């Protein structure tokens, strides 16, 4: 054979290299391009091997190796076909990242469209400084499906997941944030997360933040986060009747601090002060506020009518008051106060053992006319109560049939120990607060309201597993409750005299 010419040899080598490159491309595409078949299987990290005669399949998992190789692709930039150029407004710093269009397109429909329409091998993205600082974490998640983060990084990562429609990451971050509302942070983070959730349209995160702030307002008032609340969030909280705090006086003190710190416009301050329920304060506290509060002195005219009605409420008989005023308006409706006159804490140790009971006293009503009257309440807790439909059934011969379910569920009943003529015109709403421990802090996690005409709440701890020592409902093996009684006067037909 004649000796092959150097030019022909070089041509053959080039064609062999092209064929090898095409083969590698086909292997890569076979792994990633079919999302309904190959990708779903590799995403779970499972490779099925059919070998047993009875048709059963064994499973081998190499998902960790696959993730490691994808991470290596990102870190080393091997085979990358796109360069991401991440810019921030009014900043000289630019981040460049070598990425693979196929991987990003599979994870984000927004990036898929941008990559399809790009002109050249560079895709320029403009992000805020906060989002740019975590953009590498975001891209790594697209390759590896996991990331590590701090509290202050949750919002920009959530913003990126929302912008680029990475649904799984957005949902995961929402869950992370709702589970970490109680975490310690230098200046607080729940209010900021709430404001962001409203902006992003994340109803789950918004409602979770608002519920946490309302049910743990006493601790929020003592934190540095309180004075940083926006006026919109402040008003949203002030209008709620389910705020959990020691007393209305505590709320007024917090509002006074907020106004002094933020110096809002007159209309905002007046609206906030009018949301305070002055009738829930004893007359002596109202007198003290009028003589000592600089904020109340400045805006006295805007709340003069509310103070006047509050003094009338305390001086007159509630029955007489109800003839002329709507005593069901928010001014006369209690919140969830923790002060002793409104309820009592109750720690149930070993709550799966047997039935427990306790008793306490509350003031008959918030009016000064009822200040000396007391109501004794009995509380019964049962860990294994069965609804009627699940109790043992009996035949005509008296033989007991098997129960439809075993174990039952927790039940709590709150009833007055005695009845009295003084109860006329007063209805009692019972509320049970369940205190849990998260991130080393005690907080109200669940609130159960009883209908005024019933003795119990049908959903009380319906999903709780009190037998499990690590249950979120238990603190050192005990169930921590706080029973609140909210007396409310009923309006009567208005007098025409």
Short mmCIF file of C-alpha atoms in Angstrom, two decimals:
data_model
loop_
_atom_site.label_atom_id
_atom_site.label_comp_id
_atom_site.label_asym_id
_atom_site.label_seq_id
_atom_site.Cartn_x
_atom_site.Cartn_y
_atom_site.Cartn_z
CA UNK A 1 0.00 0.00 0.00
CA UNK A 2 1.22 3.36 -0.89
CA UNK A 3 2.07 5.63 1.94
CA UNK A 4 -0.99 7.83 2.81
CA UNK A 5 -0.49 11.47 2.00
CA UNK A 6 -0.37 13.83 5.05
CA UNK A 7 -3.29 15.97 3.73
CA UNK A 8 -5.58 12.93 3.34
CA UNK A 9 -4.62 11.65 6.80
CA UNK A 10 -5.48 15.01 8.34
CA UNK A 11 -8.86 15.03 6.58
CA UNK A 12 -9.70 11.58 7.92
CA UNK A 13 -8.73 12.58 11.44
CA UNK A 14 -10.97 15.65 11.29
CA UNK A 15 -13.94 13.59 10.08
CA UNK A 16 -13.34 11.03 12.87
CA UNK A 17 -13.32 13.83 15.47
CA UNK A 18 -16.60 15.22 14.09
CA UNK A 19 -18.22 11.79 14.26
CA UNK A 20 -17.04 11.31 17.85
CA UNK A 21 -18.42 14.73 18.81
CA UNK A 22 -21.79 13.89 17.23
CA UNK A 23 -21.92 10.61 19.10
CA UNK A 24 -21.29 12.35 22.40
CA UNK A 25 -24.06 14.83 21.58
CA UNK A 26 -26.46 11.96 20.97
CA UNK A 27 -25.57 10.41 24.32
CA UNK A 28 -26.14 13.72 26.08
CA UNK A 29 -29.47 14.23 24.32
CA UNK A 30 -30.58 10.70 25.13
CA UNK A 31 -30.07 11.48 28.79
CA UNK A 32 -31.75 14.86 28.92
CA UNK A 33 -33.93 15.64 25.95
CA UNK A 34 -36.91 13.34 26.58
CA UNK A 35 -38.51 14.76 29.77
CA UNK A 36 -41.37 12.27 29.77
CA UNK A 37 -39.16 9.20 29.79
CA UNK A 38 -35.44 9.42 30.46
CA UNK A 39 -35.38 12.63 32.50
CA UNK A 40 -38.19 11.58 34.83
CA UNK A 41 -36.37 8.34 35.52
CA UNK A 42 -32.98 9.94 36.04
CA UNK A 43 -34.51 12.72 38.14
CA UNK A 44 -35.50 10.11 40.71
CA UNK A 45 -32.04 8.55 40.50
CA UNK A 46 -33.38 5.06 39.73
CA UNK A 47 -32.42 2.52 37.07
CA UNK A 48 -34.73 -0.49 36.82
CA UNK A 49 -33.19 -3.90 36.09
CA UNK A 50 -35.63 -6.67 35.11
CA UNK A 51 -33.99 -9.96 35.95
CA UNK A 52 -36.11 -11.98 38.35
CA UNK A 53 -38.31 -14.75 36.89
CA UNK A 54 -41.48 -13.59 38.66
CA UNK A 55 -41.32 -10.21 36.96
CA UNK A 56 -40.29 -8.21 40.05
CA UNK A 57 -37.74 -5.46 39.46
CA UNK A 58 -34.69 -4.46 41.47
CA UNK A 59 -33.63 -0.85 41.72
CA UNK A 60 -30.18 0.70 41.52
CA UNK A 61 -29.71 4.38 42.33
CA UNK A 62 -26.90 6.46 40.81
CA UNK A 63 -28.63 9.81 41.09
CA UNK A 64 -25.92 11.27 43.32
CA UNK A 65 -23.28 10.49 40.70
CA UNK A 66 -25.40 12.15 38.04
CA UNK A 67 -25.82 15.28 40.16
CA UNK A 68 -22.08 15.38 40.81
CA UNK A 69 -21.36 15.21 37.08
CA UNK A 70 -23.88 17.95 36.33
CA UNK A 71 -22.26 20.10 39.00
CA UNK A 72 -18.86 19.43 37.44
CA UNK A 73 -20.24 20.56 34.07
CA UNK A 74 -21.27 23.86 35.66
CA UNK A 75 -18.05 24.38 37.60
CA UNK A 76 -15.67 23.46 34.79
CA UNK A 77 -17.77 24.83 31.96
CA UNK A 78 -17.11 21.77 29.79
CA UNK A 79 -19.22 21.78 26.64
CA UNK A 80 -20.92 25.07 27.52
CA UNK A 81 -22.61 26.84 24.63
CA UNK A 82 -23.86 30.02 26.32
CA UNK A 83 -22.31 32.70 28.51
CA UNK A 84 -24.64 34.43 30.97
CA UNK A 85 -23.74 38.05 31.57
CA UNK A 86 -25.43 39.22 34.80
CA UNK A 87 -25.51 43.01 35.17
CA UNK A 88 -26.88 45.23 37.94
CA UNK A 89 -28.17 48.79 37.51
CA UNK A 90 -25.66 51.56 38.23
CA UNK A 91 -22.93 49.04 39.06
CA UNK A 92 -19.65 48.28 37.36
CA UNK A 93 -19.49 44.66 38.55
CA UNK A 94 -20.54 42.07 35.95
CA UNK A 95 -20.81 38.31 36.51
CA UNK A 96 -20.03 35.90 33.69
CA UNK A 97 -21.14 32.26 33.85
CA UNK A 98 -20.55 29.51 31.28
CA UNK A 99 -23.71 27.42 31.10
CA UNK A 100 -25.51 24.85 28.95
CA UNK A 101 -28.62 26.03 27.14
CA UNK A 102 -30.27 22.61 27.26
CA UNK A 103 -30.11 22.34 31.06
CA UNK A 104 -31.47 25.85 31.64
CA UNK A 105 -34.22 25.37 29.05
CA UNK A 106 -35.43 22.19 30.75
CA UNK A 107 -35.75 23.97 34.11
CA UNK A 108 -37.14 27.39 33.17
CA UNK A 109 -39.61 28.22 30.39
CA UNK A 110 -38.60 31.88 30.62
CA UNK A 111 -34.91 31.11 30.11
CA UNK A 112 -35.88 28.72 27.31
CA UNK A 113 -37.56 31.54 25.41
CA UNK A 114 -34.70 33.95 26.07
CA UNK A 115 -32.10 31.42 24.92
CA UNK A 116 -34.07 30.66 21.76
CA UNK A 117 -34.29 34.32 20.85
CA UNK A 118 -30.74 35.30 21.78
CA UNK A 119 -28.41 36.76 19.20
CA UNK A 120 -24.99 35.21 19.65
CA UNK A 121 -23.46 33.10 22.41
CA UNK A 122 -23.89 35.70 25.19
CA UNK A 123 -27.20 36.22 27.04
CA UNK A 124 -27.35 39.42 29.11
CA UNK A 125 -29.56 39.43 32.23
CA UNK A 126 -30.23 42.49 34.37
CA UNK A 127 -30.86 41.82 38.05
CA UNK A 128 -31.04 43.80 41.28
CA UNK A 129 -27.91 43.75 43.45
CA UNK A 130 -29.64 41.39 45.90
CA UNK A 131 -30.61 38.94 43.17
CA UNK A 132 -27.21 39.20 41.47
CA UNK A 133 -25.50 38.25 44.74
CA UNK A 134 -27.35 34.89 44.82
CA UNK A 135 -27.56 34.26 41.08
CA UNK A 136 -24.86 31.58 41.16
CA UNK A 137 -26.87 29.69 43.80
CA UNK A 138 -29.93 29.98 41.57
CA UNK A 139 -28.11 28.57 38.54
CA UNK A 140 -26.58 25.79 40.62
CA UNK A 141 -30.08 24.75 41.68
CA UNK A 142 -31.04 24.40 38.01
CA UNK A 143 -28.19 21.91 37.60
CA UNK A 144 -28.25 20.07 40.94
CA UNK A 145 -31.74 20.54 42.40
CA UNK A 146 -30.53 21.75 45.80
CA UNK A 147 -29.02 24.81 47.42
CA UNK A 148 -27.90 26.16 50.79
CA UNK A 149 -29.11 29.54 51.95
CA UNK A 150 -29.39 32.01 54.82
CA UNK A 151 -32.53 33.85 55.93
CA UNK A 152 -31.47 37.04 54.15
CA UNK A 153 -31.06 35.13 50.87
CA UNK A 154 -34.58 33.68 50.80
CA UNK A 155 -36.31 36.72 49.29
CA UNK A 156 -33.93 37.30 46.32
CA UNK A 157 -33.91 33.57 45.53
CA UNK A 158 -37.70 33.51 45.68
CA UNK A 159 -37.76 36.56 43.40
CA UNK A 160 -35.54 34.79 40.86
CA UNK A 161 -37.63 31.61 41.02
CA UNK A 162 -40.76 33.68 40.40
CA UNK A 163 -39.22 35.71 37.56
CA UNK A 164 -37.93 32.67 35.69
CA UNK A 165 -40.93 30.43 36.59
CA UNK A 166 -38.99 27.73 38.38
CA UNK A 167 -42.06 26.40 40.16
CA UNK A 168 -40.43 23.75 42.35
CA UNK A 169 -37.88 26.21 43.72
CA UNK A 170 -40.55 28.85 44.37
CA UNK A 171 -42.70 26.36 46.29
CA UNK A 172 -39.70 25.07 48.23
CA UNK A 173 -38.67 28.58 49.25
CA UNK A 174 -42.22 29.44 50.31
CA UNK A 175 -42.23 26.39 52.57
CA UNK A 176 -38.74 27.23 53.90
CA UNK A 177 -39.86 30.76 54.77
CA UNK A 178 -43.11 29.70 56.47
CA UNK A 179 -41.18 27.17 58.57
CA UNK A 180 -38.60 29.75 59.64
CA UNK A 181 -40.80 32.64 60.73
CA UNK A 182 -39.66 32.15 64.34
CA UNK A 183 -35.93 32.18 63.55
CA UNK A 184 -33.82 34.80 65.28
CA UNK A 185 -32.52 37.56 63.03
CA UNK A 186 -30.82 40.88 63.85
CA UNK A 187 -33.66 43.19 62.80
CA UNK A 188 -36.47 40.73 62.13
CA UNK A 189 -37.55 39.32 58.80
CA UNK A 190 -41.25 38.40 58.98
CA UNK A 191 -42.57 41.88 58.14
CA UNK A 192 -40.18 42.12 55.19
CA UNK A 193 -41.27 38.71 53.94
CA UNK A 194 -44.91 39.79 54.24
CA UNK A 195 -44.33 42.91 52.15
CA UNK A 196 -42.49 40.87 49.54
CA UNK A 197 -45.24 38.19 49.46
CA UNK A 198 -47.85 40.87 48.76
CA UNK A 199 -45.70 42.20 45.92
CA UNK A 200 -45.02 38.72 44.50
CA UNK A 201 -48.60 37.53 44.84
CA UNK A 202 -47.64 34.58 47.04
CA UNK A 203 -50.82 34.13 49.10
CA UNK A 204 -49.44 31.21 51.12
CA UNK A 205 -46.42 33.17 52.34
CA UNK A 206 -48.45 36.36 52.86
CA UNK A 207 -51.07 34.64 55.02
CA UNK A 208 -48.42 32.70 56.96
CA UNK A 209 -46.51 35.87 57.84
CA UNK A 210 -49.68 37.77 58.80
CA UNK A 211 -50.90 34.91 60.99
CA UNK A 212 -47.54 34.68 62.76
CA UNK A 213 -47.48 38.42 63.48
CA UNK A 214 -51.08 38.43 64.75
CA UNK A 215 -50.79 35.34 66.96
CA UNK A 216 -47.44 36.36 68.46
CA UNK A 217 -47.91 40.11 68.68
CA UNK A 218 -46.62 40.42 72.25
CA UNK A 219 -43.18 39.17 71.22
CA UNK A 220 -43.27 41.22 68.01
CA UNK A 221 -43.99 44.38 70.03
CA UNK A 222 -40.80 43.75 72.03
CA UNK A 223 -38.65 43.18 68.95
CA UNK A 224 -36.80 45.60 66.74
CA UNK A 225 -39.05 44.58 63.87
CA UNK A 226 -42.12 46.38 65.25
CA UNK A 227 -41.13 49.97 64.47
CA UNK A 228 -40.15 48.92 60.93
CA UNK A 229 -43.68 47.82 60.02
CA UNK A 230 -45.22 49.64 57.09
CA UNK A 231 -48.35 51.68 57.74
CA UNK A 232 -50.35 49.28 55.54
CA UNK A 233 -49.27 46.22 57.54
CA UNK A 234 -49.83 48.10 60.81
CA UNK A 235 -53.45 48.90 59.89
CA UNK A 236 -54.04 45.34 58.72
CA UNK A 237 -53.00 44.07 62.15
CA UNK A 238 -54.87 46.71 64.16
CA UNK A 239 -58.17 45.76 62.52
CA UNK A 240 -57.93 42.09 63.55
CA UNK A 241 -59.78 40.63 66.53
CA UNK A 242 -57.53 37.56 66.79
CA UNK A 243 -54.43 39.46 67.94
CA UNK A 244 -52.76 37.59 70.81
CA UNK A 245 -51.26 39.99 73.35
CA UNK A 246 -51.40 40.75 77.06
CA UNK A 247 -53.90 43.62 76.93
CA UNK A 248 -55.13 46.53 74.83
CA UNK A 249 -52.85 48.79 76.87
CA UNK A 250 -49.86 46.83 75.59
CA UNK A 251 -51.04 47.43 72.03
CA UNK A 252 -51.48 51.18 72.63
CA UNK A 253 -47.97 51.43 74.07
CA UNK A 254 -46.59 49.71 70.96
CA UNK A 255 -48.58 52.00 68.67
CA UNK A 256 -47.33 55.05 70.54
CA UNK A 257 -43.76 53.85 69.99
CA UNK A 258 -44.43 53.23 66.28
CA UNK A 259 -45.87 56.72 65.77
CA UNK A 260 -43.02 58.40 67.66
CA UNK A 261 -40.42 56.49 65.64
CA UNK A 262 -41.94 56.78 62.16
CA UNK A 263 -43.61 60.21 62.44
CA UNK A 264 -46.34 59.39 59.90
CA UNK A 265 -48.68 61.94 58.34
CA UNK A 266 -51.65 63.04 60.41
CA UNK A 267 -54.23 60.91 58.61
CA UNK A 268 -52.21 57.71 59.09
CA UNK A 269 -51.68 58.40 62.80
CA UNK A 270 -55.38 59.21 63.31
CA UNK A 271 -56.54 56.06 61.53
CA UNK A 272 -54.17 53.94 63.62
CA UNK A 273 -55.28 55.53 66.90
CA UNK A 274 -58.95 55.02 65.97
CA UNK A 275 -58.29 51.29 65.53
CA UNK A 276 -57.42 50.95 69.24
CA UNK A 277 -60.24 49.42 71.30
CA UNK A 278 -60.29 51.89 74.18
CA UNK A 279 -63.40 50.32 75.71
CA UNK A 280 -61.28 47.27 76.55
CA UNK A 281 -59.16 49.43 78.91
CA UNK A 282 -60.27 50.02 82.52
CA UNK A 283 -61.35 53.64 83.22
CA UNK A 284 -58.27 54.30 85.40
CA UNK A 285 -56.01 53.39 82.42
CA UNK A 286 -57.99 55.69 80.14
CA UNK A 287 -57.52 58.57 82.59
CA UNK A 288 -53.79 57.85 82.76
CA UNK A 289 -53.47 57.87 78.95
CA UNK A 290 -55.26 61.19 78.65
CA UNK A 291 -52.91 62.81 81.16
CA UNK A 292 -49.59 61.16 80.26
CA UNK A 293 -49.61 60.16 76.57
CA UNK A 294 -48.00 62.78 74.32
CA UNK A 295 -49.33 61.04 71.21
CA UNK A 296 -52.90 60.97 72.52
CA UNK A 297 -52.63 64.61 73.56
CA UNK A 298 -51.57 65.57 70.03
CA UNK A 299 -54.41 63.65 68.34
CA UNK A 300 -57.04 63.97 71.09
CA UNK A 301 -59.68 65.48 68.80
CA UNK A 302 -59.51 62.56 66.37
CA UNK A 303 -60.39 60.00 69.07
CA UNK A 304 -62.52 62.14 71.39
CA UNK A 305 -65.75 60.36 70.38
CA UNK A 306 -64.20 56.92 71.00
CA UNK A 307 -63.00 57.90 74.46
CA UNK A 308 -66.41 59.34 75.31
CA UNK A 309 -68.19 56.15 74.23
CA UNK A 310 -65.68 54.07 76.21
CA UNK A 311 -66.41 56.01 79.42
CA UNK A 312 -70.14 55.52 78.81
CA UNK A 313 -69.55 51.83 78.22
CA UNK A 314 -67.87 51.46 81.61
CA UNK A 315 -70.32 53.66 83.53
CA UNK A 316 -73.67 52.37 82.29
CA UNK A 317 -75.30 48.99 82.59
CA UNK A 318 -74.47 46.90 79.47
CA UNK A 319 -78.19 46.18 79.02
CA UNK A 320 -78.94 49.91 79.11
CA UNK A 321 -75.97 50.64 76.82
CA UNK A 322 -77.17 48.09 74.28
CA UNK A 323 -80.46 49.96 73.87
CA UNK A 324 -78.73 52.94 72.30
CA UNK A 325 -75.43 51.72 70.81
CA UNK A 326 -74.27 48.85 68.65
CA UNK A 327 -72.18 46.99 71.21
CA UNK A 328 -71.12 44.47 68.57
CA UNK A 329 -68.88 46.98 66.77
CA UNK A 330 -65.12 46.47 67.00
CA UNK A 331 -64.70 49.03 69.82
CA UNK A 332 -66.54 46.70 72.21
CA UNK A 333 -65.16 43.34 70.97
CA UNK A 334 -62.19 41.85 72.92
CA UNK A 335 -59.10 40.46 71.25
CA UNK A 336 -57.26 37.34 72.49
CA UNK A 337 -55.90 38.86 75.71
CA UNK A 338 -53.47 36.85 77.87
CA UNK A 339 -54.10 38.83 81.07
CA UNK A 340 -55.50 36.70 83.95
CA UNK A 341 -58.94 38.36 83.85
CA UNK A 342 -59.48 36.94 80.35
CA UNK A 343 -58.28 33.34 80.70
CA UNK A 344 -55.60 31.01 81.97
CA UNK A 345 -52.57 29.03 80.73
CA UNK A 346 -52.72 25.24 81.09
CA UNK A 347 -49.83 22.80 80.71
CA UNK A 348 -51.05 19.23 80.16
CA UNK A 349 -48.19 16.86 80.96
CA UNK A 350 -48.20 13.47 79.23
CA UNK A 351 -51.36 14.37 77.26
CA UNK A 352 -51.95 10.82 75.95
CA UNK A 353 -52.36 9.25 79.37
CA UNK A 354 -55.90 10.04 80.55
CA UNK A 355 -58.53 12.77 80.88
CA UNK A 356 -57.55 16.00 82.65
CA UNK A 357 -59.47 18.93 84.03
CA UNK A 358 -58.79 22.39 85.38
CA UNK A 359 -60.74 25.49 86.34
CA UNK A 360 -60.18 29.25 86.37
CA UNK A 361 -62.11 32.51 86.71
CA UNK A 362 -62.65 35.42 84.36
CA UNK A 363 -64.41 38.76 84.62
CA UNK A 364 -68.05 38.52 83.54
CA UNK A 365 -67.60 41.21 80.91
CA UNK A 366 -65.23 44.01 79.82
CA UNK A 367 -67.55 46.76 81.09
CA UNK A 368 -66.64 48.46 84.36
CA UNK A 369 -70.20 47.67 85.43
CA UNK A 370 -69.17 43.96 85.53
CA UNK A 371 -65.65 44.46 86.91
CA UNK A 372 -66.46 42.81 90.27
CA UNK A 373 -68.38 39.87 88.81
CA UNK A 374 -66.60 36.60 88.12
CA UNK A 375 -67.38 33.47 86.12
CA UNK A 376 -65.79 30.12 87.00
CA UNK A 377 -64.92 27.94 84.04
CA UNK A 378 -64.30 24.19 83.96
CA UNK A 379 -62.07 22.75 81.24
CA UNK A 380 -61.93 19.05 80.35
CA UNK A 381 -59.25 17.59 78.09
CA UNK A 382 -59.64 14.07 76.72
CA UNK A 383 -56.90 12.51 74.57
CA UNK A 384 -59.01 9.70 73.09
CA UNK A 385 -62.55 10.93 72.44
CA UNK A 386 -64.55 9.21 69.69
CA UNK A 387 -67.29 10.95 67.69
CA UNK A 388 -70.71 9.32 67.91
CA UNK A 389 -70.38 7.83 64.43
CA UNK A 390 -67.20 6.00 65.47
CA UNK A 391 -68.28 4.69 68.86
CA UNK A 392 -69.04 0.96 69.50
CA UNK A 393 -72.35 -0.19 68.05
CA UNK A 394 -74.73 -2.57 69.85
CA UNK A 395 -77.14 -5.11 68.34
CA UNK A 396 -80.59 -5.90 69.70
CA UNK A 397 -79.11 -8.70 71.81
CA UNK A 398 -76.60 -6.31 73.37
CA UNK A 399 -73.53 -7.73 71.66
CA UNK A 400 -70.93 -5.02 71.06
CA UNK A 401 -69.80 -4.61 67.46
CA UNK A 402 -66.22 -3.64 66.59
CA UNK A 403 -65.49 0.06 66.52
CA UNK A 404 -64.94 1.73 63.18
CA UNK A 405 -61.72 3.32 64.34
CA UNK A 406 -59.31 2.95 67.21
CA UNK A 407 -57.79 5.51 69.52
CA UNK A 408 -60.07 8.49 68.98
CA UNK A 409 -58.76 12.04 68.88
CA UNK A 410 -58.10 14.85 71.39
CA UNK A 411 -61.08 16.81 72.67
CA UNK A 412 -61.41 19.88 74.87
CA UNK A 413 -64.60 21.21 76.49
CA UNK A 414 -64.98 24.62 78.17
CA UNK A 415 -68.13 25.21 80.24
CA UNK A 416 -69.20 27.66 82.98
CA UNK A 417 -69.38 26.06 86.42
CA UNK A 418 -72.65 27.82 87.25
CA UNK A 419 -75.36 29.77 85.46
CA UNK A 420 -76.53 33.19 86.61
CA UNK A 421 -79.02 35.88 85.76
CA UNK A 422 -76.00 38.10 85.18
CA UNK A 423 -75.28 36.09 82.01
CA UNK A 424 -78.32 37.64 80.30
CA UNK A 425 -77.24 39.67 77.30
CA UNK A 426 -73.67 38.23 77.39
CA UNK A 427 -72.30 35.57 75.04
CA UNK A 428 -68.92 33.93 75.51
CA UNK A 429 -66.54 33.02 72.74
CA UNK A 430 -63.97 30.49 73.88
CA UNK A 431 -60.55 30.34 72.24
CA UNK A 432 -57.80 27.79 72.87
CA UNK A 433 -54.25 28.79 71.93
CA UNK A 434 -51.73 26.00 71.33
CA UNK A 435 -48.16 27.01 72.13
CA UNK A 436 -45.28 25.17 70.42
CA UNK A 437 -41.52 25.48 70.37
CA UNK A 438 -39.72 26.37 67.15
CA UNK A 439 -36.10 27.37 66.74
CA UNK A 440 -35.81 27.41 70.55
CA UNK A 441 -38.66 29.95 70.95
CA UNK A 442 -42.20 29.53 72.26
CA UNK A 443 -44.91 30.77 69.92
CA UNK A 444 -48.62 30.39 69.27
CA UNK A 445 -48.94 27.99 66.36
CA UNK A 446 -52.63 27.05 66.40
CA UNK A 447 -55.78 28.93 67.45
CA UNK A 448 -59.10 27.13 67.91
CA UNK A 449 -62.27 29.20 68.27
CA UNK A 450 -65.45 27.77 69.73
CA UNK A 451 -68.79 28.88 68.40
CA UNK A 452 -70.56 30.91 71.06
CA UNK A 453 -73.39 28.39 71.44
CA UNK A 454 -71.16 25.30 71.73
CA UNK A 455 -68.84 23.88 74.34
CA UNK A 456 -66.10 22.57 72.07
CA UNK A 457 -64.32 22.89 68.74
CA UNK A 458 -64.80 19.96 66.38
CA UNK A 459 -61.39 20.39 64.74
CA UNK A 460 -59.36 20.64 67.94
CA UNK A 461 -55.94 18.99 67.31
CA UNK A 462 -57.58 16.84 64.62
CA UNK A 463 -54.24 16.24 62.87
CA UNK A 464 -52.07 16.05 65.99
CA UNK A 465 -50.05 12.95 66.80
CA UNK A 466 -49.55 13.39 70.55
CA UNK A 467 -48.08 9.89 70.91
CA UNK A 468 -44.97 10.91 68.99
CA UNK A 469 -42.42 12.50 71.31
CA UNK A 470 -41.15 14.72 68.51
CA UNK A 471 -44.64 16.02 67.69
CA UNK A 472 -44.69 19.75 66.91
CA UNK A 473 -47.59 20.09 69.37
CA UNK A 474 -45.50 19.02 72.38
CA UNK A 475 -42.99 21.03 74.39
CA UNK A 476 -40.79 18.72 76.50
CA UNK A 477 -43.51 16.08 76.28
CA UNK A 478 -46.29 18.44 77.44
CA UNK A 479 -49.18 20.12 75.64
CA UNK A 480 -49.07 23.88 76.31
CA UNK A 481 -52.46 25.58 76.05
CA UNK A 482 -53.92 28.96 76.94
CA UNK A 483 -57.70 29.19 77.25
CA UNK A 484 -59.16 32.64 76.52
CA UNK A 485 -62.77 33.64 77.20
CA UNK A 486 -64.04 36.65 75.24
CA UNK A 487 -67.34 37.97 76.68
CA UNK A 488 -69.39 40.02 74.24
CA UNK A 489 -72.61 41.94 74.87
CA UNK A 490 -75.61 41.48 72.61
CA UNK A 491 -77.32 44.46 71.00
CA UNK A 492 -81.00 45.02 71.85
CA UNK A 493 -83.74 46.78 69.94
CA UNK A 494 -82.92 50.50 69.95
CA UNK A 495 -85.10 52.66 72.20
CA UNK A 496 -87.25 55.35 70.56
CA UNK A 497 -87.32 57.57 73.65
#
